[in-house]
CSV table of C-alpha atoms in Angstrom, one decimal:
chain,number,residue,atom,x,y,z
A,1,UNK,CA,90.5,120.0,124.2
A,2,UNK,CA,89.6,122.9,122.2
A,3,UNK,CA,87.6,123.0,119.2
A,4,UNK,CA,87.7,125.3,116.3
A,5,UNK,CA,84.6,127.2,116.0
A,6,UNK,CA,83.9,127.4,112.1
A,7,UNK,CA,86.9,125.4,110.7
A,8,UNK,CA,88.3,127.3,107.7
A,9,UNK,CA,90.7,125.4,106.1
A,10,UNK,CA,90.0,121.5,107.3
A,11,UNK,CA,93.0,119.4,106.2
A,12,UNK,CA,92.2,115.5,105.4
A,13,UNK,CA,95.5,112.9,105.5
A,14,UNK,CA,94.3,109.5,103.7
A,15,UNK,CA,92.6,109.8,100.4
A,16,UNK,CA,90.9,106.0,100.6
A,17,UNK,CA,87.2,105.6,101.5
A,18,UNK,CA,87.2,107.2,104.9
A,19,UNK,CA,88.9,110.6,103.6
A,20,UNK,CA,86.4,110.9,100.4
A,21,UNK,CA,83.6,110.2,103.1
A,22,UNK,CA,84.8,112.7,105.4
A,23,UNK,CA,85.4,115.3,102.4
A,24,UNK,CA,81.8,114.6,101.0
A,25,UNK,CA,80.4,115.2,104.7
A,26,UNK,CA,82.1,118.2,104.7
A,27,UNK,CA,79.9,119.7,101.7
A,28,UNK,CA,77.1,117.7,102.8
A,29,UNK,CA,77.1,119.4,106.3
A,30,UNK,CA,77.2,123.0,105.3
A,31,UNK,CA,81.2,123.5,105.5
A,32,UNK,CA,82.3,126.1,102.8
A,33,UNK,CA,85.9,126.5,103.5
A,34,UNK,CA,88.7,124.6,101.9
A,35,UNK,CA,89.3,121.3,102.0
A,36,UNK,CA,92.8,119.7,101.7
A,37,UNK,CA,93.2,115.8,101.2
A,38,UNK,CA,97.0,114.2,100.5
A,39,UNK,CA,97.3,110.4,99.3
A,40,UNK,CA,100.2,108.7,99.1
A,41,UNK,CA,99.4,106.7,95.9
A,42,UNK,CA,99.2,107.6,92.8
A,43,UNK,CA,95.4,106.4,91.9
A,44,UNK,CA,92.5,108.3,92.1
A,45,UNK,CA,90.6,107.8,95.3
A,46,UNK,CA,89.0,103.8,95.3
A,47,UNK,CA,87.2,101.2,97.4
A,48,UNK,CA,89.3,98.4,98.8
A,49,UNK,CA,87.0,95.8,99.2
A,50,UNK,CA,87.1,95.0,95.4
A,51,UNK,CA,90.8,94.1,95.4
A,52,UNK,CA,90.6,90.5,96.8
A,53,UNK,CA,87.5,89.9,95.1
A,54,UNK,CA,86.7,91.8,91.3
A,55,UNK,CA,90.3,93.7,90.5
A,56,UNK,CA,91.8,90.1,91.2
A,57,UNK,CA,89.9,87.8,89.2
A,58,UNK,CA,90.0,90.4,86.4
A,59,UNK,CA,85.9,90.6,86.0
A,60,UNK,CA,86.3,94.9,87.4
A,61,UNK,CA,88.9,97.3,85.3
A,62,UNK,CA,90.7,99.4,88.3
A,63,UNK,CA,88.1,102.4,87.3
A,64,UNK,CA,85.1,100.6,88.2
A,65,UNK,CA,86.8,100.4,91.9
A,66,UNK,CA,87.5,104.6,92.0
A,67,UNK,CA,85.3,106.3,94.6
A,68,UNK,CA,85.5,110.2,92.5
A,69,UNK,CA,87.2,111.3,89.7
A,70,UNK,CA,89.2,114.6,89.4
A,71,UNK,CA,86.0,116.2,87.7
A,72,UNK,CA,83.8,115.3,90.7
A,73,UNK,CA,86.2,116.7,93.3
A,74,UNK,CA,86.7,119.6,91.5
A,75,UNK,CA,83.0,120.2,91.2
A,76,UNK,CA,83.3,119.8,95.1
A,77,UNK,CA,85.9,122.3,95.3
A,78,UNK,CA,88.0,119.7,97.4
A,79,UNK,CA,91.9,119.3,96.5
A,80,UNK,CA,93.5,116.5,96.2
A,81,UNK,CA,97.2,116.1,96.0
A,82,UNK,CA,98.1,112.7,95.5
A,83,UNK,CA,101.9,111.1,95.3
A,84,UNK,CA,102.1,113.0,98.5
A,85,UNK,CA,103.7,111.5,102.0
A,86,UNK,CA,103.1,113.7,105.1
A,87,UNK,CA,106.3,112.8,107.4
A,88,UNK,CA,104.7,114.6,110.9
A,89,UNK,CA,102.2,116.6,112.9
A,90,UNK,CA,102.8,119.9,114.7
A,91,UNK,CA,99.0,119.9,116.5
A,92,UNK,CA,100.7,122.8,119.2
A,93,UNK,CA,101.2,124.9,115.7
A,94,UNK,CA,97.8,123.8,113.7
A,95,UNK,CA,100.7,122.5,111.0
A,96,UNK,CA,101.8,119.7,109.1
A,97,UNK,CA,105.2,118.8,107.4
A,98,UNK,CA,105.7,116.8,104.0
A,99,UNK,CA,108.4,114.5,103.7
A,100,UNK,CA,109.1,117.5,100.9
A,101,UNK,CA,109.7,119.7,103.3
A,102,UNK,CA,106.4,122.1,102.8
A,103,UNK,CA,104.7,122.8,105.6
A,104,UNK,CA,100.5,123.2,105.3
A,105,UNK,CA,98.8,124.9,108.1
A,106,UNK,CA,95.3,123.9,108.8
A,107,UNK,CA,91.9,124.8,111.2
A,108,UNK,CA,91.1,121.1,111.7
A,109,UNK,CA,92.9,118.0,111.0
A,110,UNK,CA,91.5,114.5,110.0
A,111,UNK,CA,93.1,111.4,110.3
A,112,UNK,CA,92.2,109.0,107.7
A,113,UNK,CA,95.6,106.7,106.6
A,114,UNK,CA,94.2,103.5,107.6
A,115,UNK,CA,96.1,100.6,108.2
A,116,UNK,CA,99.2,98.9,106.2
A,117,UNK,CA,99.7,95.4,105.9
A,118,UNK,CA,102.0,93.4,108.0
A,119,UNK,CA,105.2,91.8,106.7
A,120,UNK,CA,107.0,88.9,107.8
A,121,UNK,CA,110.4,89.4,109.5
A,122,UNK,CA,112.1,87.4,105.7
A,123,UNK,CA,111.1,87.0,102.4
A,124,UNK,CA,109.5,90.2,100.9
A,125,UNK,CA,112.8,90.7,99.0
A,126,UNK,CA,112.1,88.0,96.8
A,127,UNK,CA,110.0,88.0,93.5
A,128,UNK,CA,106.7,86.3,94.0
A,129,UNK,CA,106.0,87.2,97.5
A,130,UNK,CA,103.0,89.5,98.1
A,131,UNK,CA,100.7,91.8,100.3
A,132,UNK,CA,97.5,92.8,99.4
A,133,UNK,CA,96.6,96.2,100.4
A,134,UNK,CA,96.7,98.9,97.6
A,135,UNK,CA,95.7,98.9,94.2
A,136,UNK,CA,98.8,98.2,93.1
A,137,UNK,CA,99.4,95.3,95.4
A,138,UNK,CA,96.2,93.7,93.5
A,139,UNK,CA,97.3,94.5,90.2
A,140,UNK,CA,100.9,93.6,90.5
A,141,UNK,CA,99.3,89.9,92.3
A,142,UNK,CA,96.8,89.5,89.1
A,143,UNK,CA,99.3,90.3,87.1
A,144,UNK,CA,101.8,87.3,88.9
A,145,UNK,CA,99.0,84.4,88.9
A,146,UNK,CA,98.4,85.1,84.8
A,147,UNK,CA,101.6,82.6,84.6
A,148,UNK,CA,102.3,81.4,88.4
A,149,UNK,CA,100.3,77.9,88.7
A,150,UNK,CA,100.8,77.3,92.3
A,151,UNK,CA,100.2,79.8,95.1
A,152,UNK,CA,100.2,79.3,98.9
A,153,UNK,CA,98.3,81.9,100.9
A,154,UNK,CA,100.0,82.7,104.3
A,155,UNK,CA,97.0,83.7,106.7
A,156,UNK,CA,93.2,82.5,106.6
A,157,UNK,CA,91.5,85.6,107.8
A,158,UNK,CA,89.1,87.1,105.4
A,159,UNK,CA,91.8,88.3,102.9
A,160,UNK,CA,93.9,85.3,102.9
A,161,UNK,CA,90.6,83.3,102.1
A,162,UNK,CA,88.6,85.4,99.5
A,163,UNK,CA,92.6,85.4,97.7
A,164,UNK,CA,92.0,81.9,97.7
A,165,UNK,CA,89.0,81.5,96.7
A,166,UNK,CA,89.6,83.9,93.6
A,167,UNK,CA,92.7,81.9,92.4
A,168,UNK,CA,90.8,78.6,92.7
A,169,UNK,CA,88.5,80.2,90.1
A,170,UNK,CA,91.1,80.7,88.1
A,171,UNK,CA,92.4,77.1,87.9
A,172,UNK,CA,95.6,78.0,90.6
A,173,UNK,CA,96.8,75.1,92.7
A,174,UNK,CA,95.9,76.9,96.0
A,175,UNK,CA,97.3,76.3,99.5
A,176,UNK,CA,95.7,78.2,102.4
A,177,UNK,CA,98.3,78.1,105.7
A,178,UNK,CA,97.1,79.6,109.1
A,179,UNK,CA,98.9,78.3,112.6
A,180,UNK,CA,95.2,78.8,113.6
A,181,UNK,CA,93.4,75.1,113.6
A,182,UNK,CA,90.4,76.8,111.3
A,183,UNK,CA,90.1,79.6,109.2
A,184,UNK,CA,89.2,83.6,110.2
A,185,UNK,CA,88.4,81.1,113.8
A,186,UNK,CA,89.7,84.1,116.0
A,187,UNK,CA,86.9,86.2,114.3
A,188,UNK,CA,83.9,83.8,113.8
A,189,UNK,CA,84.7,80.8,116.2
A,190,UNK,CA,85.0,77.0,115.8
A,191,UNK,CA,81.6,76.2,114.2
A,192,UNK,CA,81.4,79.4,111.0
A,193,UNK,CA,85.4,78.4,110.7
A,194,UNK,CA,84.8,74.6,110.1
A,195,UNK,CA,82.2,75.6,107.8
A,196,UNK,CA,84.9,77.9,105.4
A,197,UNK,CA,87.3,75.1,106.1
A,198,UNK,CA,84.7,72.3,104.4
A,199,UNK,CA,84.2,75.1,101.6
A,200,UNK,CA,87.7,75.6,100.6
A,201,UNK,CA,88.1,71.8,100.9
A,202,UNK,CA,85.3,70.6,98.5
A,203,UNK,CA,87.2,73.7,96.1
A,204,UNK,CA,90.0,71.7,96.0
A,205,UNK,CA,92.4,74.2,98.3
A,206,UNK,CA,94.8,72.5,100.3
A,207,UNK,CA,94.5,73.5,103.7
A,208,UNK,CA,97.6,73.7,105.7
A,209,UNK,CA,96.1,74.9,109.0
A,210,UNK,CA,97.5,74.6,112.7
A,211,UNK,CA,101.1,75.1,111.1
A,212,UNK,CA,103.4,78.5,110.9
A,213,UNK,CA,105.6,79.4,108.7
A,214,UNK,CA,109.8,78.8,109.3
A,215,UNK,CA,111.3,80.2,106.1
A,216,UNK,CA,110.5,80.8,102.1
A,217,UNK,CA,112.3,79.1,99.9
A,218,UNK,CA,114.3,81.0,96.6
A,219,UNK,CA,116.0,80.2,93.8
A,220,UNK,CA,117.6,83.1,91.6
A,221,UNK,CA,115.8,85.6,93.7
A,222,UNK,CA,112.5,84.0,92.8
A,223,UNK,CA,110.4,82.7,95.5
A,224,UNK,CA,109.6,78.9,95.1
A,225,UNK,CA,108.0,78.0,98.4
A,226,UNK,CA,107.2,78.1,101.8
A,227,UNK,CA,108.9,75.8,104.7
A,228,UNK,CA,106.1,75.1,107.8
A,229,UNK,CA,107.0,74.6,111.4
A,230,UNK,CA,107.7,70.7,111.0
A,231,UNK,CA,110.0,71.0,108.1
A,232,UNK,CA,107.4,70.5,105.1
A,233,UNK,CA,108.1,73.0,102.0
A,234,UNK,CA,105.0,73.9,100.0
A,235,UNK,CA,106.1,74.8,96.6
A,236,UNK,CA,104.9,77.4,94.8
A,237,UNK,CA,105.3,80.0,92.7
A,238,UNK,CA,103.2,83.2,93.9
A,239,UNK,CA,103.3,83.3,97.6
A,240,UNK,CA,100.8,86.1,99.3
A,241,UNK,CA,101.2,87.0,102.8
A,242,UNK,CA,97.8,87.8,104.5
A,243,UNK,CA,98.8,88.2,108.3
A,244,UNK,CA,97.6,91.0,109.3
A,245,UNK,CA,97.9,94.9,109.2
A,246,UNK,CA,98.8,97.8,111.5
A,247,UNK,CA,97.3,101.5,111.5
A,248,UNK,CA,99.5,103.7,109.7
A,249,UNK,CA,100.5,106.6,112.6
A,250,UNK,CA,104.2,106.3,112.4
A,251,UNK,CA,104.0,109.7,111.1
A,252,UNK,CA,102.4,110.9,114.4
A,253,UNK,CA,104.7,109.1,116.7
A,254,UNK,CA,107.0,112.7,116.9
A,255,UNK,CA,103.4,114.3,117.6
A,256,UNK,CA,101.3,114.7,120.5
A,257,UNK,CA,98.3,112.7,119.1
A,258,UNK,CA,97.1,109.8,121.7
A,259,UNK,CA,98.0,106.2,120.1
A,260,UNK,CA,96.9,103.5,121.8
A,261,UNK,CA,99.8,100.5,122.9
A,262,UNK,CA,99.5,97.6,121.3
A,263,UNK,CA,98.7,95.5,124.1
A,264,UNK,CA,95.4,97.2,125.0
A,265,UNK,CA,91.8,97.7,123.1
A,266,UNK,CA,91.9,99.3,120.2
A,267,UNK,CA,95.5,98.4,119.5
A,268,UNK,CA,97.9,100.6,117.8
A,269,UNK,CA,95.1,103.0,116.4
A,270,UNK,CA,94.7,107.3,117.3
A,271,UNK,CA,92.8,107.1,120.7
A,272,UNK,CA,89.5,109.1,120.1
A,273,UNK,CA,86.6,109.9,122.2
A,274,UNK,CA,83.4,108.9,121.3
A,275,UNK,CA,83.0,111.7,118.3
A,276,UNK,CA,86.4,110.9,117.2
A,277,UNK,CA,88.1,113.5,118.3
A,278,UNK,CA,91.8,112.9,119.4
A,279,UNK,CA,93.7,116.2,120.9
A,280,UNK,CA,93.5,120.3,120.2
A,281,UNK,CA,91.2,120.4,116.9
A,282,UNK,CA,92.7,116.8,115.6
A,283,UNK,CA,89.9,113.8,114.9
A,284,UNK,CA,90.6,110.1,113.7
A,285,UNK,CA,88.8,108.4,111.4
A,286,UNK,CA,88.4,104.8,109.7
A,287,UNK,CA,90.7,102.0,110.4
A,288,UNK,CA,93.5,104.0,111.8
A,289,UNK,CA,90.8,105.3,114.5
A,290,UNK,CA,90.5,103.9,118.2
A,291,UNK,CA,87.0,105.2,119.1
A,292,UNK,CA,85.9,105.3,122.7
A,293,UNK,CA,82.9,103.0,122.6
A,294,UNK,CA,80.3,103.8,125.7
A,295,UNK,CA,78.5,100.8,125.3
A,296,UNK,CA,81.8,98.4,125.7
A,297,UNK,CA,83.3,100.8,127.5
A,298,UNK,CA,86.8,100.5,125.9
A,299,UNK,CA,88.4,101.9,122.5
A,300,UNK,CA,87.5,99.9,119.4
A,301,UNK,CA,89.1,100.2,116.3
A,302,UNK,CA,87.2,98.5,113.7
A,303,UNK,CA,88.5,97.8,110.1
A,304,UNK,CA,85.5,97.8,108.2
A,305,UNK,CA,84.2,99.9,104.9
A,306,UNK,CA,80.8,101.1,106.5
A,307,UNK,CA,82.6,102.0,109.7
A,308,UNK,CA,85.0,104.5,107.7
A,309,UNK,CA,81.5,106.2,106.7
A,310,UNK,CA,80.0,106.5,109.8
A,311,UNK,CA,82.9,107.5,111.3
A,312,UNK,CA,83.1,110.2,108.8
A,313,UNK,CA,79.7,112.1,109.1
A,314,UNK,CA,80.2,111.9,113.2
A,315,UNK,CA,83.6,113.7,113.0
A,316,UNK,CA,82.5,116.2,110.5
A,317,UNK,CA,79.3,116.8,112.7
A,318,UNK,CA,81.9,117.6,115.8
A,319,UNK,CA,84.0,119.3,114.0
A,320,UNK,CA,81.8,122.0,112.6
A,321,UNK,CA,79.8,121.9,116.2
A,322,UNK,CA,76.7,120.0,114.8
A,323,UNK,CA,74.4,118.4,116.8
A,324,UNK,CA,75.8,114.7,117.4
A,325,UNK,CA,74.2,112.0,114.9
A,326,UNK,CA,71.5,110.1,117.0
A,327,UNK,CA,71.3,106.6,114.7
A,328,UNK,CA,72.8,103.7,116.5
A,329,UNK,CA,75.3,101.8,114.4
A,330,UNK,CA,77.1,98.2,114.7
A,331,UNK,CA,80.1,97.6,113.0
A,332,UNK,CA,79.6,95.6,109.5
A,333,UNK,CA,81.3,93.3,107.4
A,334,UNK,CA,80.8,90.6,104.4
A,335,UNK,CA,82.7,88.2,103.0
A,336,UNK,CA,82.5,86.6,99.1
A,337,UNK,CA,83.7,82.8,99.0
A,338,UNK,CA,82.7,81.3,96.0
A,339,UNK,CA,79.0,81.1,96.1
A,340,UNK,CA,79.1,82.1,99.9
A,341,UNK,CA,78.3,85.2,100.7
A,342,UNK,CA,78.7,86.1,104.3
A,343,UNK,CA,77.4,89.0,106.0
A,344,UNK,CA,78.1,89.9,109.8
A,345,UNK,CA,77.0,92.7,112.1
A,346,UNK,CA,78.7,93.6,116.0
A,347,UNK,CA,81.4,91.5,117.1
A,348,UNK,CA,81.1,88.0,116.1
A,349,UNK,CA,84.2,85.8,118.4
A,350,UNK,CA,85.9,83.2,118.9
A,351,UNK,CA,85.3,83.6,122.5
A,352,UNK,CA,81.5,84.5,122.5
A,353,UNK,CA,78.5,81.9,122.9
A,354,UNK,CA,77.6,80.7,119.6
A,355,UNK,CA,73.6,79.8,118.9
A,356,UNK,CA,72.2,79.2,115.1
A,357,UNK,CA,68.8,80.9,115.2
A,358,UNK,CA,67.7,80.2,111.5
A,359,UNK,CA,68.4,78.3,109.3
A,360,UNK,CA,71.2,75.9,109.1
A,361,UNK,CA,75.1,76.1,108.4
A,362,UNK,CA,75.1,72.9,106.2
A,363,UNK,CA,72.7,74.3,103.4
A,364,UNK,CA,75.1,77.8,103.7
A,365,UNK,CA,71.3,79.1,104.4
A,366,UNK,CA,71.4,80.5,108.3
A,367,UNK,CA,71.5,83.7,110.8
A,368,UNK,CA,73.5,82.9,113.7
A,369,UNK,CA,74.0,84.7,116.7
A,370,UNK,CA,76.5,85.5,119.2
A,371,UNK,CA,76.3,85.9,122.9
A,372,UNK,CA,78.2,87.6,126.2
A,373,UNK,CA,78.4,85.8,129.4
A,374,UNK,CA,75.0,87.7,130.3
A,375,UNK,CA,73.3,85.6,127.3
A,376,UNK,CA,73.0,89.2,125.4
A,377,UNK,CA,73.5,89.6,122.1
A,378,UNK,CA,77.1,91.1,121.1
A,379,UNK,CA,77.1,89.9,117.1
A,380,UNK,CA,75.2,88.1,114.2
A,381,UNK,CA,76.7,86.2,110.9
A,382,UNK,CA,74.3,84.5,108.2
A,383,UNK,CA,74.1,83.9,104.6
A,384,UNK,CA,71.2,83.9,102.1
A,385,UNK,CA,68.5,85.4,105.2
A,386,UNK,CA,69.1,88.9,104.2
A,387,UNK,CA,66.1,89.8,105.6
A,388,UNK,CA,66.2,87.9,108.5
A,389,UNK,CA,70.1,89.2,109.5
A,390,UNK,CA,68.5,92.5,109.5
A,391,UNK,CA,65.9,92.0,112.2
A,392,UNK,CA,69.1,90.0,114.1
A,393,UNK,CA,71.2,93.2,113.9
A,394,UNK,CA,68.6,95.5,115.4
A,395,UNK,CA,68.9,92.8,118.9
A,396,UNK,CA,72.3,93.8,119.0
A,397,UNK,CA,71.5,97.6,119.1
A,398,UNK,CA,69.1,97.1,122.0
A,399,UNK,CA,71.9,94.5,123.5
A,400,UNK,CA,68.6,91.8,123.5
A,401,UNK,CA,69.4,88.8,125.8
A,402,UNK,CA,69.1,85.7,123.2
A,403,UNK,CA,65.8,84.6,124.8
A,404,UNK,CA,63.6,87.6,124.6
A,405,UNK,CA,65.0,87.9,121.0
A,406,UNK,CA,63.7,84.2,120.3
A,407,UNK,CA,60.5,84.6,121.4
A,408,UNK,CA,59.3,88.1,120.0
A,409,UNK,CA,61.2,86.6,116.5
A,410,UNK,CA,58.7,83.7,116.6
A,411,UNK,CA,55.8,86.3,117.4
A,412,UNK,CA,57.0,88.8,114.6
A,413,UNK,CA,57.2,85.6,111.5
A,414,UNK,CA,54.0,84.0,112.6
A,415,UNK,CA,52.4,87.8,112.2
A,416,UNK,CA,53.8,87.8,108.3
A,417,UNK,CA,53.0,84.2,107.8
């Protein structure tokens, strides 16, 4: 690959959280040349993990959720032109195309459009039915449940189960439908899933889990509920469908950027070495990024809100041919349920050894770990042991086998007790 040498003109596609972060590196780093981001939407640059938790329940005004306004980019001498689709990538001719027709030359290209939310193959034609990815896709669902009573929730991953959560609070009659027997269980396993099952139970959701979903009912164009595998209907009124999303490169598919299949690590995302860099002066960020991972030797794409960041300053450090960042990083994630507040660090699975370390999962008080088949630690999960989870996630950095990490955490407490 070749590298530009002093980037002039660095030209950012995505204007969410991991194009601001990559613009504010930029500065931050020493670049003084211009900087170019498009967005597709129409908002000012915002965080995402607000929409299925503050924007929905109406207790945040969109604003509060905005990353920078037009004054603070400005100040940064960054444009931004929002409202603006790129339709392809030239990277042989350092140029991109708008679905205008313009074309915009640029030094160094970043990646940043993250992902878009899945669809079912029927449905989405109907009024009622739902994703939950933009701004607008919360606003237009808040907007839905002021007069909807009933809402089923297709998917119990995090989304589909902080959506519920939220409309429980607002008095909806809330049905939660995974073909999964537990919810987020492909992410947190068995014993964390039972846990967030019992939680949305004693909340009064209805939990329709181990069944998929056949067909959505309609009546004047108006969705009025969802048909399961063995032939139930679940009535409703507001109907959000939480299955999943894909990184958005179909853009790049013309192009000569890398994208991983969809059968292998990393799935779907630009493939990236280990600084994020994906072909002749072209680097990946955020969600839409498939980052070569030395330690797991594979590509990991990880959709996360502190990844995007990190992601951001280790790109921009390659890119203007700074020395690498040196901090070890795991990837990180949280999770509001009601009074719940889950935090996890690594790769929590389904498929990975399971051990409580403190605490206990009953009194929502715990740090839990998870394990490879060498007994190391690949991933932690807890709630209310702040403290605690961050002495966990610095075992996963030095890849600690669960038993030295037991012991030397027994020597460290009774040396602060």
């Amino acid at each position: 690959m070749t590298r530009v040498v002093s980037a002039k003109k660095v030209v950012i596609v995505g204007a969410g959280p991991a194009g601001i972060a990559a613009a504010d590196a930029l500065r931050a780093q020493g670049h003084t040349g211009e900087i170019l981001i498009f967005g597709e939407e129409r908002h000012m640059p915002y965080d995402r993990p607000p929409l299925s938790k503050q924007i929905l329940a109406g207790t945040w005004l969109p604003e509060k959720a905005e990353l920078r306004t037009g004054e603070l980019l400005a100040d940064a001498d960054v444009t931004l032109r929002l409202c603006t689709r790129v339709a392809s990538a030239d990277v042989a001719a350092h140029q991109l195309t708008l679905q205008s027709g313009e074309q915009i030359a640029y030094d160094a290209l970043i990646i940043a459009t993250g992902v878009t939310a899945r669809e079912l193959p029927f449905g989405h034609h109907l009024d009622g039915v739902h994703v939950m990815r933009t701004l607008d896709d919360a606003l237009t669902l808040q907007a839905d449940l002021e007069t909807a009573q009933r809402l089923a929730v297709i998917g119990a991953g995090f989304l589909g189960a902080e959506v519920a959560a939220v409309a429980r609070s607002l008095g909806k009659e809330v049905t939660l439908i995974d073909p999964l027997e537990l919810p987020m269980q492909n992410v947190v396993g068995d014993e964390i899933g039972s846990m967030i099952a019992e939680l949305h139970r004693h909340h009064g959701v209805k939990l329709e889990l181990g069944h998929g979903v056949s067909s959505i009912e309609e009546g004047m164009g108006q969705a009025t509920g969802v048909t399961l595998d063995d032939g139930r209907t679940v009535s409703a009124d507001a109907i959000l469908v939480a299955v999943g999303a894909r990184p958005a490169v179909d853009w790049l598919r013309s192009s000569s950027v890398p994208l991983t299949a969809s059968n292998e690590p990393g799935a779907g995302g630009v493939r990236c070495d280990a600084s994020g860099c994906a072909t002749d002066d072209v680097w990946a960020i955020g969600d839409v990024a498939a980052w070569w991972d030395p330690t797991q030797e594979r590509h990991v794409r990880v959709e996360h809100r502190q990844t995007a960041n990190e992601h951001a300053l280790s790109c921009v450090r390659d890119i203007l041919e700074l020395t690498p960042t040196s901090a070890k990083s795991v990837p990180y994630f949280w999770s509001d349920q009601y009074d719940l507040k889950l935090r996890s660090f690594g790769f929590p699975s389904r498929d990975s050894g399971f051990h409580v370390v403190e605490g206990n999962l009953e009194d929502h008080r715990f740090v839990a770990a998870y394990t490879d088949e060498s007994g190391r630690i690949v991933g932690t999960i807890g709630s209310g042991m702040f403290k605690a989870m961050n002495w966990w996630r610095l075992q996963i950095l030095d890849r600690r086998p669960l038993g030295d990490a037991l012991r030397d955490r027994q020597i460290t407490k009774r040396s602060v007790e």
